[in-house]
Amino acid sequence: MRRIFNRNLDSEDLPNIRRRGKKNRPKDKPYLQQKLVGYRPLLTLRVGLVVIAILEIFLVASGCFLFLLVNAAKEHTIDYTNCTQLNDTNNNNYLEFPNDGITSSFEGIETSGNGNIKCIYKINLTTTYDGSVKFYYGMNNFYQNMRLYVRSRNDEQLQGKKLSMVDDCQPFKHRNNTKNRRFPIAPCGAVANSFFNDTFALKYYYNGTEIPVPWTTNGLIDEGVKTKYKNPQYSLKSNLCEAFANTIRPPAWPQDICTLDDNEGGLGFENFDFMVWMQTAALPDFRKIYRQLDIRNETFRDGLPPGTYILYINFNYPVKEFNGNKRFIIAIESKMGTKNYFLPTIYLSTAVALFFATIFLVVVECCPCAGLNNKLRQVAKHF
């Protein structure tokens, strides 16, 4: 080894690895040898003002464009949180049915045989809700984004593979029946136990008659979401309730999962409302899709015509425990989605902030008062 190191580097006895390194040496060019001329721009007041002006124009134009898109959407919201109170003064649409021939069943509040409350609201639409009309229910102060709440579910059970799989469903894993026998809960978990079960019906009051507004759930939920919810297999001779025979419903549910039906073939785990609810919301103030207007009906082919509508609500879901509110929303979405002014507000607010920053920079640079100029310069250093 000493002989090799002591020999001349240009001799033919050098190892092949060294000769190969010479061959792969990059060419002596500025780009390959990283000798390109560097450009270091100096940010002067003039350059800074030009950059800020361009950014302001972009923000104002984008904000106005987004504002127009959002403003194209329409919404009509009914807050029915206090519909069980006869002296509700927070909602002007409640108990305001004129004496114009509307049937005497519009008493504002009715009690069904099972003790549930039925609320009735009058809705006056002044403009046509044309296009794709969607109906939502919304709540606020409901935190579906809590870590323990989101984790309280079992996806294998929801796919119908094994109904006894209740891992990660605490505290709603097992429950005793009336005979004090212990069964696994299906569907298990806190998310399923808090399932929203208010139901709605909308009717169009026209020429003294009530025309039911047709609803549909087709195309309102992604196919990828549907694959996560499958009912357990059962024979043709039996029904779905026999497949859930060795399970028990969640404690907050008034009915078994096998009887849950959305009137369009969605039974059990494959129920539309159940699948929508299981997609947890990221914010405490949220809305979830309920139905879409079925335009196959001749009366509503062009959307909801202006006029008087009657909204019937089966009030089953309590919200007073967490000081929440409930609302029903009739909406037409724009290209930006539902009526939400968050993005336009952020764009325009940023443009206004940059405008005042521009004025501040101009005053600091051009103020004739030397003392004030120095003080403003010292203040500017802190930002």
XYZ file of N, CA, C and O in Angstrom, residues 186-269:
336
model
N -74.929 -1.935 18.330
C -74.762 -1.761 16.886
C -75.732 -0.669 16.418
O -76.946 -0.836 16.547
N -75.207 0.412 15.869
C -73.791 0.764 15.730
C -73.226 1.273 17.048
O -73.908 1.972 17.799
N -71.982 0.933 17.321
C -71.367 1.287 18.592
C -70.641 2.621 18.474
O -70.376 3.110 17.371
N -70.302 3.196 19.631
C -69.507 4.415 19.646
C -70.318 5.672 19.917
O -71.549 5.703 19.769
N -69.593 6.723 20.298
C -70.229 7.993 20.640
C -70.768 8.716 19.415
O -71.779 9.416 19.490
N -70.106 8.565 18.264
C -70.577 9.246 17.054
C -71.944 8.712 16.652
O -72.866 9.474 16.346
N -72.082 7.395 16.648
C -73.362 6.799 16.269
C -74.430 7.072 17.316
O -75.608 7.286 16.979
N -74.072 7.089 18.591
C -75.054 7.311 19.646
C -75.670 8.702 19.555
O -76.836 8.897 19.906
N -74.911 9.686 19.068
C -75.412 11.062 18.955
C -76.049 11.338 17.600
O -76.108 12.488 17.181
N -76.513 10.326 16.923
C -77.096 10.447 15.586
C -78.255 11.439 15.579
O -79.158 11.388 16.405
N -78.222 12.358 14.620
C -79.253 13.389 14.485
C -80.505 12.771 13.881
O -80.471 12.214 12.772
N -81.635 12.868 14.604
C -82.848 12.177 14.166
C -84.056 13.094 14.016
O -85.195 12.622 14.010
N -83.847 14.410 13.897
C -84.954 15.279 13.502
C -85.306 15.014 12.036
O -84.415 14.800 11.205
N -86.583 15.035 11.718
C -87.019 14.831 10.336
C -87.850 16.037 9.888
O -88.468 16.730 10.709
N -87.862 16.244 8.574
C -88.501 17.429 8.002
C -89.403 17.027 6.841
O -89.172 16.018 6.167
N -90.399 17.860 6.624
C -91.269 17.737 5.458
C -91.667 19.144 5.035
O -92.076 19.966 5.870
N -91.548 19.423 3.746
C -91.849 20.756 3.214
C -92.987 20.651 2.214
O -92.983 19.769 1.347
N -93.962 21.559 2.340
C -95.118 21.567 1.443
C -95.326 22.973 0.894
O -95.152 23.965 1.600
N -95.702 23.013 -0.369
C -95.950 24.271 -1.070
C -97.438 24.585 -0.987
O -98.281 23.805 -1.446
N -97.767 25.755 -0.380
C -99.160 26.148 -0.225
C -99.572 26.973 -1.437
O -99.116 28.103 -1.635
N -100.450 26.395 -2.273
C -100.815 27.037 -3.534
C -102.311 26.851 -3.774
O -102.817 25.717 -3.815
N -103.015 27.981 -3.896
C -104.461 27.977 -4.185
C -105.246 27.145 -3.169
O -106.136 26.360 -3.514
N -104.872 27.291 -1.901
C -105.608 26.612 -0.849
C -105.264 25.154 -0.668
O -105.894 24.478 0.159
N -104.323 24.637 -1.409
C -103.930 23.226 -1.282
C -102.440 23.135 -0.940
O -101.660 24.052 -1.227
N -102.069 22.009 -0.369
C -100.674 21.759 -0.008
C -100.077 20.744 -0.974
O -100.595 19.641 -1.118
N -99.006 21.138 -1.619
C -98.313 20.264 -2.562
C -96.988 19.847 -1.925
O -96.134 20.701 -1.666
N -96.797 18.551 -1.644
C -95.530 18.121 -1.045
C -94.348 18.419 -1.969
O -94.402 18.172 -3.176
N -93.299 18.972 -1.400
C -92.083 19.235 -2.159
C -91.291 17.925 -2.253
O -90.908 17.363 -1.231
N -91.048 17.425 -3.478
C -90.349 16.144 -3.622
C -88.852 16.273 -3.333
O -88.203 17.205 -3.799
N -88.335 15.316 -2.581
C -86.924 15.302 -2.217
C -86.263 14.028 -2.712
O -86.927 13.009 -2.950
N -84.965 14.088 -2.854
C -84.190 12.921 -3.263
C -82.818 12.975 -2.603
O -82.347 14.047 -2.199
N -82.180 11.808 -2.515
C -80.818 11.709 -1.965
C -79.821 11.249 -3.018
O -78.645 11.029 -2.691
N -80.253 11.111 -4.250
C -79.370 10.606 -5.303
C -78.219 11.575 -5.573
O -78.433 12.766 -5.779
N -77.004 11.039 -5.570
C -75.824 11.819 -5.902
C -75.338 12.757 -4.826
O -74.443 13.569 -5.075
N -75.890 12.669 -3.618
C -75.501 13.587 -2.550
C -74.372 13.049 -1.678
O -73.878 13.772 -0.815
N -73.985 11.816 -1.887
C -72.904 11.240 -1.089
C -71.969 10.480 -2.012
O -72.418 9.833 -2.972
N -70.674 10.585 -1.794
C -69.680 9.971 -2.660
C -69.733 8.451 -2.570
O -70.053 7.879 -1.515
N -69.382 7.824 -3.695
C -69.341 6.363 -3.721
C -68.261 5.828 -2.790
O -68.395 4.739 -2.233
N -67.185 6.591 -2.628
C -66.136 6.158 -1.714
C -66.605 6.082 -0.274
O -66.148 5.235 0.496
N -67.520 6.979 0.103
C -68.078 6.941 1.455
C -69.017 5.746 1.609
O -69.043 5.093 2.659
N -69.774 5.421 0.576
C -70.718 4.310 0.665
C -70.022 2.978 0.892
O -70.585 2.078 1.514
N -68.803 2.833 0.380
C -68.094 1.565 0.556
C -67.712 1.312 2.006
O -67.366 0.186 2.364
N -67.751 2.337 2.859
C -67.390 2.163 4.266
C -68.543 1.651 5.114
O -68.340 1.344 6.289
N -69.747 1.585 4.529
C -70.927 1.202 5.294
C -71.662 0.097 4.545
O -72.208 0.331 3.459
N -71.672 -1.090 5.126
C -72.350 -2.239 4.534
C -73.117 -2.977 5.620
O -72.634 -3.154 6.741
N -74.315 -3.410 5.273
C -75.099 -4.210 6.200
C -74.574 -5.642 6.248
O -74.000 -6.131 5.273
N -74.756 -6.336 7.368
C -74.353 -7.749 7.418
C -75.193 -8.587 6.462
O -76.354 -8.264 6.166
N -74.616 -9.633 5.958
C -75.313 -10.489 5.010
C -76.411 -11.285 5.707
O -76.240 -11.744 6.847
N -77.522 -11.442 4.996
C -78.633 -12.231 5.519
C -79.332 -12.895 4.343
O -79.280 -12.425 3.196
N -79.988 -13.980 4.610
C -80.641 -14.754 3.550
C -81.887 -14.035 3.056
O -82.443 -13.170 3.734
N -82.322 -14.422 1.879
C -83.502 -13.796 1.288
C -84.771 -14.106 2.074
O -85.734 -13.339 2.038
N -84.780 -15.230 2.771
C -85.970 -15.608 3.524
C -86.100 -14.827 4.823
O -87.178 -14.749 5.399
N -85.019 -14.254 5.298
C -85.051 -13.492 6.537
C -85.049 -11.996 6.221
O -85.044 -11.588 5.060
N -85.047 -11.180 7.236
C -84.960 -9.730 7.049
C -83.739 -9.195 7.767
O -83.003 -9.934 8.431
N -83.533 -7.884 7.637
C -82.332 -7.277 8.180
C -82.310 -7.328 9.702
O -81.236 -7.438 10.301
N -83.480 -7.284 10.328
C -83.513 -7.307 11.791
C -82.988 -8.634 12.339
O -82.420 -8.672 13.440
N -83.166 -9.727 11.602
C -82.624 -11.006 12.057
C -81.104 -11.003 12.003
O -80.442 -11.675 12.804
N -80.524 -10.244 11.072
C -79.064 -10.155 11.014
C -78.508 -9.383 12.207
O -77.369 -9.620 12.632
N -79.321 -8.479 12.783
C -78.903 -7.718 13.960
C -79.495 -8.291 15.242
O -79.586 -7.593 16.253
N -79.883 -9.570 15.220
C -80.603 -10.154 16.353
C -79.775 -10.176 17.625
O -80.300 -10.009 18.729
N -78.469 -10.383 17.526
C -77.611 -10.495 18.712
C -76.957 -9.175 19.088
O -75.894 -9.153 19.727
N -77.569 -8.082 18.701
C -77.065 -6.755 19.053
C -78.189 -5.941 19.682
O -79.348 -6.359 19.704
N -77.823 -4.782 20.196
C -78.801 -3.888 20.801
C -78.519 -2.474 20.316
O -77.374 -2.131 20.004
N -79.548 -1.654 20.223
C -79.379 -0.305 19.697
C -78.684 0.590 20.722
O -78.675 0.301 21.925
N -78.095 1.707 20.263
C -77.455 2.657 21.188
C -78.457 3.216 22.186
O -79.670 3.281 21.912
N -78.005 3.635 23.351
C -78.953 4.093 24.385
C -79.763 5.325 23.999
O -80.877 5.496 24.489
N -79.246 6.194 23.122
C -79.973 7.409 22.749
C -80.901 7.200 21.554
O -81.586 8.144 21.161
N -80.930 5.999 20.991
C -81.735 5.755 19.798
C -83.150 5.322 20.179
O -83.322 4.439 21.032
N -84.167 5.886 19.517
C -85.541 5.441 19.776
C -85.944 4.214 18.955
O -87.028 3.668 19.168
N -85.123 3.790 17.997
C -85.443 2.657 17.140
C -84.188 1.864 16.836
O -83.064 2.356 17.016
N -84.384 0.635 16.386
C -83.260 -0.228 16.045
C -82.672 0.179 14.702
O -83.346 0.772 13.851
N -81.412 -0.177 14.499
C -80.717 0.177 13.267
C -81.351 -0.498 12.057
O -81.358 0.055 10.952
N -81.939 -1.677 12.244
C -82.507 -2.404 11.109
C -83.771 -1.753 10.576
O -84.170 -1.999 9.435
N -84.410 -0.892 11.385
C -85.636 -0.211 10.943
C -85.367 1.198 10.434
O -86.305 1.901 10.074
N -84.110 1.578 10.405
C -83.750 2.920 9.939
C -83.824 2.958 8.414
O -83.077 2.272 7.722
N -84.728 3.773 7.874
C -84.981 3.808 6.439
C -85.107 5.262 5.998
O -85.710 6.087 6.685
N -84.525 5.581 4.829
C -84.610 6.944 4.291
C -85.626 7.054 3.156
O -85.610 8.013 2.387
N -86.490 6.052 3.021
C -87.547 6.014 2.001
C -87.012 5.896 0.577
O -87.779 6.017 -0.374
N -85.723 5.685 0.413
C -85.148 5.474 -0.915
C -84.250 4.240 -0.944
O -83.320 4.156 -1.733
N -84.545 3.292 -0.081
C -83.804 2.034 -0.094
C -82.611 1.990 0.815
O -81.917 0.968 0.872
N -82.332 3.063 1.551
C -81.179 3.072 2.450
C -81.552 2.532 3.813
O -82.126 3.244 4.639
N -81.238 1.257 4.053
C -81.579 0.601 5.306
C -80.329 0.396 6.150
O -79.230 0.201 5.625
N -80.522 0.403 7.481
C -79.454 0.019 8.383
C -78.229 0.905 8.268
O -78.313 2.137 8.229
N -77.065 0.245 8.196
C -75.813 0.978 8.058
C -75.749 1.766 6.752
O -74.982 2.734 6.646
